[in-house]
Short mmCIF file of C-alpha atoms and ligand atoms in Angstrom, two decimals:
data_model
loop_
_atom_site.label_atom_id
_atom_site.label_comp_id
_atom_site.label_asym_id
_atom_site.label_seq_id
_atom_site.Cartn_x
_atom_site.Cartn_y
_atom_site.Cartn_z
CA MET A 982 -6.78 11.79 -20.06
CA ILE A 983 -9.08 10.26 -17.44
CA PRO A 984 -8.75 12.40 -14.28
CA HIS A 985 -7.17 10.75 -11.29
CA ALA A 986 -9.75 9.23 -9.01
CA ASP A 987 -7.43 9.00 -6.02
CA ASP A 988 -8.02 12.39 -4.39
CA SER A 989 -10.16 10.80 -1.72
CA ILE A 990 -7.15 8.80 -0.50
CA SER A 991 -4.67 11.70 -0.64
CA ARG A 992 -4.18 14.99 1.14
CA ASP A 993 -2.40 17.96 -0.47
CA GLY A 994 -1.27 15.60 -3.23
CA LYS A 995 0.42 13.26 -0.75
CA THR A 996 -0.61 9.75 0.22
CA LEU A 997 -0.01 7.71 3.34
CA ILE A 998 -1.75 4.38 3.12
CA LEU A 999 -1.74 2.28 6.27
CA ALA A 1000 -1.60 -1.31 4.97
CA TYR A 1001 -3.29 -3.95 7.09
CA ASP A 1002 -3.69 -7.00 4.87
CA HIS A 1003 -0.88 -8.82 6.65
CA GLY A 1004 -3.28 -11.22 8.37
CA ILE A 1005 -3.91 -12.82 5.00
CA GLU A 1006 -0.55 -12.19 3.30
CA HIS A 1007 1.77 -13.22 6.14
CA GLY A 1008 -0.46 -14.55 8.92
CA PRO A 1009 -0.58 -13.85 12.67
CA VAL A 1010 3.23 -13.85 12.95
CA ASP A 1011 3.22 -10.19 11.84
CA PHE A 1012 1.22 -9.21 14.94
CA GLU A 1013 3.66 -10.82 17.39
CA PRO A 1014 5.92 -7.77 17.91
CA ASN A 1015 2.89 -5.76 19.02
CA PRO A 1016 0.11 -8.22 19.96
CA GLU A 1017 -2.61 -5.59 20.31
CA THR A 1018 -2.42 -5.12 16.52
CA ALA A 1019 -4.07 -8.49 15.97
CA ASP A 1020 -7.24 -6.59 16.86
CA PRO A 1021 -8.38 -4.68 13.73
CA GLU A 1022 -9.96 -2.08 15.99
CA ARG A 1023 -6.46 -0.94 16.98
CA LEU A 1024 -5.59 -0.37 13.30
CA PHE A 1025 -8.78 1.61 12.69
CA GLU A 1026 -7.74 3.78 15.66
CA LEU A 1027 -4.29 4.28 14.10
CA ALA A 1028 -5.86 5.03 10.73
CA SER A 1029 -7.75 7.88 12.41
CA HIS A 1030 -4.36 9.64 12.91
CA GLU A 1031 -4.14 12.78 10.77
CA ALA A 1032 -1.13 11.42 8.84
CA VAL A 1033 -3.07 8.47 7.42
CA THR A 1034 -4.97 9.13 4.19
CA ALA A 1035 -6.41 5.60 3.77
CA LEU A 1036 -6.50 2.20 5.46
CA ALA A 1037 -6.02 -0.86 3.21
CA VAL A 1038 -7.89 -3.94 4.39
CA GLN A 1039 -9.57 -7.02 3.03
CA LYS A 1040 -13.34 -7.42 2.67
CA GLY A 1041 -13.99 -9.33 5.91
CA ILE A 1042 -12.36 -6.66 8.06
CA ALA A 1043 -14.17 -3.88 6.19
CA GLU A 1044 -17.52 -5.58 6.69
CA ALA A 1045 -16.96 -6.03 10.42
CA TYR A 1046 -15.35 -2.72 11.38
CA TYR A 1047 -15.73 -0.03 8.73
CA PRO A 1048 -19.33 0.94 9.58
CA ASP A 1049 -18.04 2.32 12.92
CA TYR A 1050 -15.22 4.32 11.32
CA GLU A 1051 -16.57 5.58 8.01
CA ASP A 1052 -16.50 9.21 9.20
CA GLU A 1053 -12.85 9.05 10.30
CA VAL A 1054 -11.13 6.65 7.91
CA ASN A 1055 -10.85 6.46 4.11
CA LEU A 1056 -11.30 2.87 2.98
CA LEU A 1057 -8.97 1.26 0.45
CA LEU A 1058 -10.40 -2.16 -0.16
CA LYS A 1059 -8.01 -4.84 -1.33
CA LEU A 1060 -9.80 -7.02 -3.87
CA ASN A 1061 -7.31 -9.88 -4.00
CA GLY A 1062 -4.94 -11.60 -1.62
CA THR A 1063 -3.11 -14.85 -0.95
CA SER A 1064 -1.87 -16.44 2.22
CA ASN A 1065 1.68 -17.47 2.95
CA LEU A 1066 0.38 -21.03 3.17
CA TRP A 1067 0.29 -21.02 -0.64
CA MET A 1068 3.57 -22.31 -2.02
CA GLY A 1069 3.03 -22.03 -5.79
CA GLU A 1070 4.12 -19.50 -8.38
CA PRO A 1071 2.99 -16.00 -7.20
CA ASN A 1072 -0.74 -15.52 -7.62
CA SER A 1073 -3.53 -13.81 -5.71
CA ALA A 1074 -7.17 -14.88 -5.41
CA VAL A 1075 -9.79 -12.27 -6.27
CA ASN A 1076 -12.05 -12.31 -3.24
CA CYS A 1077 -14.16 -9.18 -3.74
CA SER A 1078 -15.66 -7.28 -6.68
CA ALA A 1079 -15.37 -3.55 -7.33
CA GLU A 1080 -19.16 -3.34 -7.09
CA TYR A 1081 -19.18 -4.84 -3.60
CA ALA A 1082 -16.28 -2.57 -2.59
CA ALA A 1083 -18.42 0.43 -3.62
CA GLU A 1084 -21.34 -0.97 -1.61
CA LEU A 1085 -19.10 -1.19 1.46
CA GLY A 1086 -18.20 2.48 1.02
CA ALA A 1087 -14.68 2.12 -0.37
CA ASP A 1088 -12.92 5.25 -1.63
CA ALA A 1089 -10.47 3.19 -3.65
CA ILE A 1090 -9.68 -0.39 -4.53
CA GLY A 1091 -6.34 -2.14 -4.14
CA PHE A 1092 -5.13 -4.95 -6.36
CA THR A 1093 -1.90 -6.94 -6.43
CA VAL A 1094 -0.34 -7.80 -9.78
CA TYR A 1095 2.72 -10.04 -9.87
CA GLY A 1096 4.25 -9.14 -13.25
CA GLY A 1097 6.62 -11.88 -14.36
CA SER A 1098 4.75 -14.63 -12.57
CA ASN A 1099 3.46 -17.55 -14.59
CA HIS A 1100 0.05 -16.19 -13.58
CA GLU A 1101 0.68 -12.69 -14.95
CA VAL A 1102 -1.76 -13.08 -17.84
CA GLU A 1103 -4.78 -13.99 -15.72
CA MET A 1104 -3.84 -11.44 -13.06
CA ALA A 1105 -3.77 -8.66 -15.68
CA GLU A 1106 -7.19 -9.80 -16.93
CA GLU A 1107 -8.57 -9.81 -13.39
CA PHE A 1108 -7.09 -6.36 -12.83
CA ARG A 1109 -8.91 -5.12 -15.95
CA GLU A 1110 -12.27 -6.09 -14.48
CA ALA A 1111 -11.45 -4.51 -11.11
CA GLN A 1112 -10.07 -1.31 -12.68
CA GLU A 1113 -13.06 -0.80 -14.96
CA GLY A 1114 -15.45 -1.54 -12.09
CA ALA A 1115 -13.65 1.07 -9.98
CA ARG A 1116 -13.96 3.64 -12.76
CA GLU A 1117 -17.73 3.04 -12.91
CA HIS A 1118 -18.00 3.82 -9.21
CA ASP A 1119 -15.48 6.71 -9.11
CA MET A 1120 -13.13 4.83 -6.84
CA GLY A 1121 -9.37 5.25 -7.03
CA VAL A 1122 -7.23 2.34 -8.20
CA VAL A 1123 -4.09 1.37 -6.32
CA MET A 1124 -1.92 -1.37 -7.79
CA TRP A 1125 0.44 -3.33 -5.56
CA SER A 1126 2.90 -3.87 -8.44
CA TYR A 1127 5.28 -6.56 -7.24
CA PRO A 1128 7.04 -8.29 -10.14
CA ARG A 1129 8.16 -11.71 -8.95
CA GLY A 1130 8.18 -15.33 -9.96
CA GLN A 1131 10.52 -18.01 -11.19
CA GLY A 1132 11.46 -16.04 -14.31
CA LEU A 1133 12.84 -13.11 -12.28
CA ARG A 1134 16.26 -13.51 -10.75
CA ASN A 1135 16.24 -10.25 -8.78
CA ASP A 1136 12.79 -8.85 -8.10
CA GLY A 1137 14.29 -5.94 -6.09
CA SER A 1138 16.50 -4.59 -8.87
CA PRO A 1139 15.90 -1.00 -10.00
CA ASP A 1140 15.03 -2.13 -13.54
CA VAL A 1141 12.40 -4.55 -12.33
CA ILE A 1142 10.89 -1.99 -9.96
CA SER A 1143 10.73 0.61 -12.76
CA TYR A 1144 9.06 -2.01 -14.94
CA GLY A 1145 6.52 -2.62 -12.16
CA ALA A 1146 5.82 1.12 -11.95
CA ARG A 1147 5.31 1.22 -15.71
CA LEU A 1148 2.90 -1.74 -15.58
CA GLY A 1149 0.77 0.34 -13.22
CA LEU A 1150 0.55 3.16 -15.76
CA GLU A 1151 -0.09 0.88 -18.71
CA LEU A 1152 -2.85 -1.07 -16.95
CA GLY A 1153 -4.65 2.01 -15.63
CA ALA A 1154 -3.72 2.42 -11.95
CA ASP A 1155 -3.97 5.86 -10.34
CA VAL A 1156 -1.40 4.91 -7.72
CA VAL A 1157 1.32 2.27 -8.05
CA LYS A 1158 2.85 0.80 -4.94
CA VAL A 1159 6.40 -0.44 -5.44
CA LYS A 1160 9.19 -1.68 -3.20
CA TYR A 1161 11.88 0.93 -2.49
CA PRO A 1162 14.55 0.25 -5.16
CA GLY A 1163 17.44 1.20 -2.88
CA SER A 1164 18.41 4.70 -4.01
CA PRO A 1165 16.76 8.04 -4.78
CA GLU A 1166 18.02 7.79 -8.39
CA ALA A 1167 16.35 4.44 -8.91
CA MET A 1168 13.15 5.71 -7.31
CA GLY A 1169 13.26 8.76 -9.59
CA HIS A 1170 13.43 6.45 -12.61
CA ALA A 1171 10.44 4.44 -11.38
CA VAL A 1172 8.47 7.68 -10.88
CA GLU A 1173 9.39 8.79 -14.38
CA MET A 1174 8.28 5.47 -15.88
CA ALA A 1175 4.92 5.72 -14.08
CA GLY A 1176 4.15 9.00 -15.85
CA PRO A 1177 0.91 10.50 -14.49
CA ALA A 1178 0.30 7.51 -12.21
CA LYS A 1179 1.46 8.31 -8.69
CA VAL A 1180 4.09 6.15 -7.05
CA VAL A 1181 4.09 5.18 -3.40
CA MET A 1182 6.82 3.31 -1.61
CA SER A 1183 6.12 0.07 0.21
CA GLY A 1184 7.18 0.02 3.86
CA GLY A 1185 8.89 -3.37 4.05
CA THR A 1186 10.26 -5.18 7.07
CA MET A 1187 11.02 -3.27 10.27
CA ARG A 1188 13.94 -0.85 10.13
CA ASP A 1189 15.21 1.57 12.70
CA ASP A 1190 13.38 4.89 12.85
CA LYS A 1191 16.08 6.93 11.16
CA GLU A 1192 16.77 4.55 8.30
CA PHE A 1193 13.07 4.10 7.60
CA LEU A 1194 12.30 7.84 7.63
CA ARG A 1195 15.39 8.58 5.53
CA ASN A 1196 14.14 6.14 2.85
CA VAL A 1197 10.72 7.80 2.94
CA ALA A 1198 12.25 11.28 2.58
CA ASN A 1199 14.48 10.08 -0.28
CA ALA A 1200 11.51 8.55 -2.06
CA ILE A 1201 9.56 11.79 -1.76
CA ASP A 1202 12.53 13.86 -2.95
CA ALA A 1203 12.65 11.52 -5.95
CA GLY A 1204 9.03 12.29 -6.80
CA ALA A 1205 7.06 9.60 -4.96
CA THR A 1206 3.81 10.92 -3.48
CA GLY A 1207 4.15 9.01 -0.24
CA LEU A 1208 4.05 5.48 1.04
CA ALA A 1209 1.93 2.50 1.84
CA VAL A 1210 3.19 1.08 5.08
CA GLY A 1211 2.22 -1.65 7.49
CA ARG A 1212 4.89 -3.28 9.63
CA ASN A 1213 7.07 -0.18 10.02
CA VAL A 1214 4.13 1.43 11.79
CA PHE A 1215 2.15 -1.24 13.60
CA GLN A 1216 5.07 -3.43 14.73
CA ARG A 1217 6.61 -0.56 16.70
CA ASP A 1218 6.06 -0.18 20.44
CA ASP A 1219 4.69 3.29 19.84
CA PRO A 1220 3.01 3.43 16.39
CA GLU A 1221 1.60 6.92 17.05
CA ARG A 1222 5.13 8.31 17.46
CA ILE A 1223 6.22 7.13 14.00
CA LEU A 1224 2.96 8.42 12.51
CA ASP A 1225 3.70 11.84 14.02
CA ALA A 1226 7.14 11.74 12.39
CA LEU A 1227 5.66 10.57 9.07
CA GLU A 1228 3.19 13.44 9.15
CA ALA A 1229 6.18 15.82 9.37
CA VAL A 1230 8.31 14.06 6.73
CA VAL A 1231 5.59 13.31 4.16
CA PHE A 1232 3.31 16.33 4.43
CA GLN A 1233 5.62 19.07 5.71
CA GLU A 1234 8.85 17.74 4.17
CA VAL A 1235 10.66 18.12 7.48
CA ASP A 1236 14.12 16.52 7.67
CA PRO A 1237 13.82 13.00 9.18
CA ASP A 1238 16.18 13.76 12.09
CA GLU A 1239 14.18 16.82 13.03
CA ALA A 1240 10.90 14.94 12.61
CA LEU A 1241 11.98 12.42 15.23
CA ALA A 1242 12.78 15.19 17.68
CA ILE A 1243 9.33 16.81 17.40
P1 FBP B 649 4.65 -3.49 4.72
O1 FBP B 649 4.77 -2.00 4.83
O2 FBP B 649 4.48 -4.14 6.04
O3 FBP B 649 5.78 -4.06 3.91
O4 FBP B 649 3.30 -3.77 3.94
C1 FBP B 649 3.18 -3.51 2.57
C2 FBP B 649 2.62 -4.72 1.89
O5 FBP B 649 2.46 -4.50 0.50
C3 FBP B 649 1.31 -5.20 2.48
O6 FBP B 649 0.21 -4.54 1.94
C4 FBP B 649 1.35 -6.65 2.18
O7 FBP B 649 0.68 -7.41 3.13
C5 FBP B 649 2.81 -6.97 2.23
O8 FBP B 649 3.54 -5.80 2.01
C6 FBP B 649 3.19 -7.99 1.20
O9 FBP B 649 4.57 -8.13 1.22
P2 FBP B 649 5.28 -9.35 0.53
O10 FBP B 649 4.36 -9.85 -0.56
O11 FBP B 649 6.56 -8.79 0.00
O12 FBP B 649 5.49 -10.34 1.60
#
């Protein structure tokens, strides 16, 4: 078996990816709850928090800011992305090569695959090129595995999420990022289907502190290695406070209620 290449974006076997590709995926509206987060510099500061094991950004942000943070932040470079202005069947433009990611100093690459989309075939082929390029440069491979498209009636169902986790294993991801399927049992099944690939939970839209941390703790109890989170950190008034709590829940397995009291 090829050894996992994701150690550089994990700590003690756990992963907390701070996702910051929202500027392309959703647009400036995601920065409105906390306007200072429109400035990528603020996210690089947050990614310097001890809880964060990697920051996921697109090429343009890496080029402009990463040189100043390469000692403090592990770079997870997203190689594809699509804006919300696109209205077609789910697809994602490849905007960076694995070779260029390595040149920019990336520790890992990130790639979205929309299984079930009418574009699944070309996305899987594009993923192949990215995955093999990452292997050549010893970079980890994180798949945003989000089955969706007109053929899928419920893209949040446990079966679909387990299928997404399995796609990550089959296509050669080290880490598969899936939406939380709603229960620890369903998450456990997704983890089982991913085999040796590690599963991280996607953060999703803003939830209250307790509910969010409880989902994270449940996912970890079910075998997930951590999470990849954007809005549930940077849209809060005090992102450092939730990162402190995540440090306790993810790395020290502290109960969520206690973590909030720390
Ligand atoms: P959140 O934690 O904010 O949900 O971010 C995770 C993420 O995968 C981002 O990397 C990405 O921008 C976004 O969700 C895409 O979400 P969707 O495609 O469901 O709108």
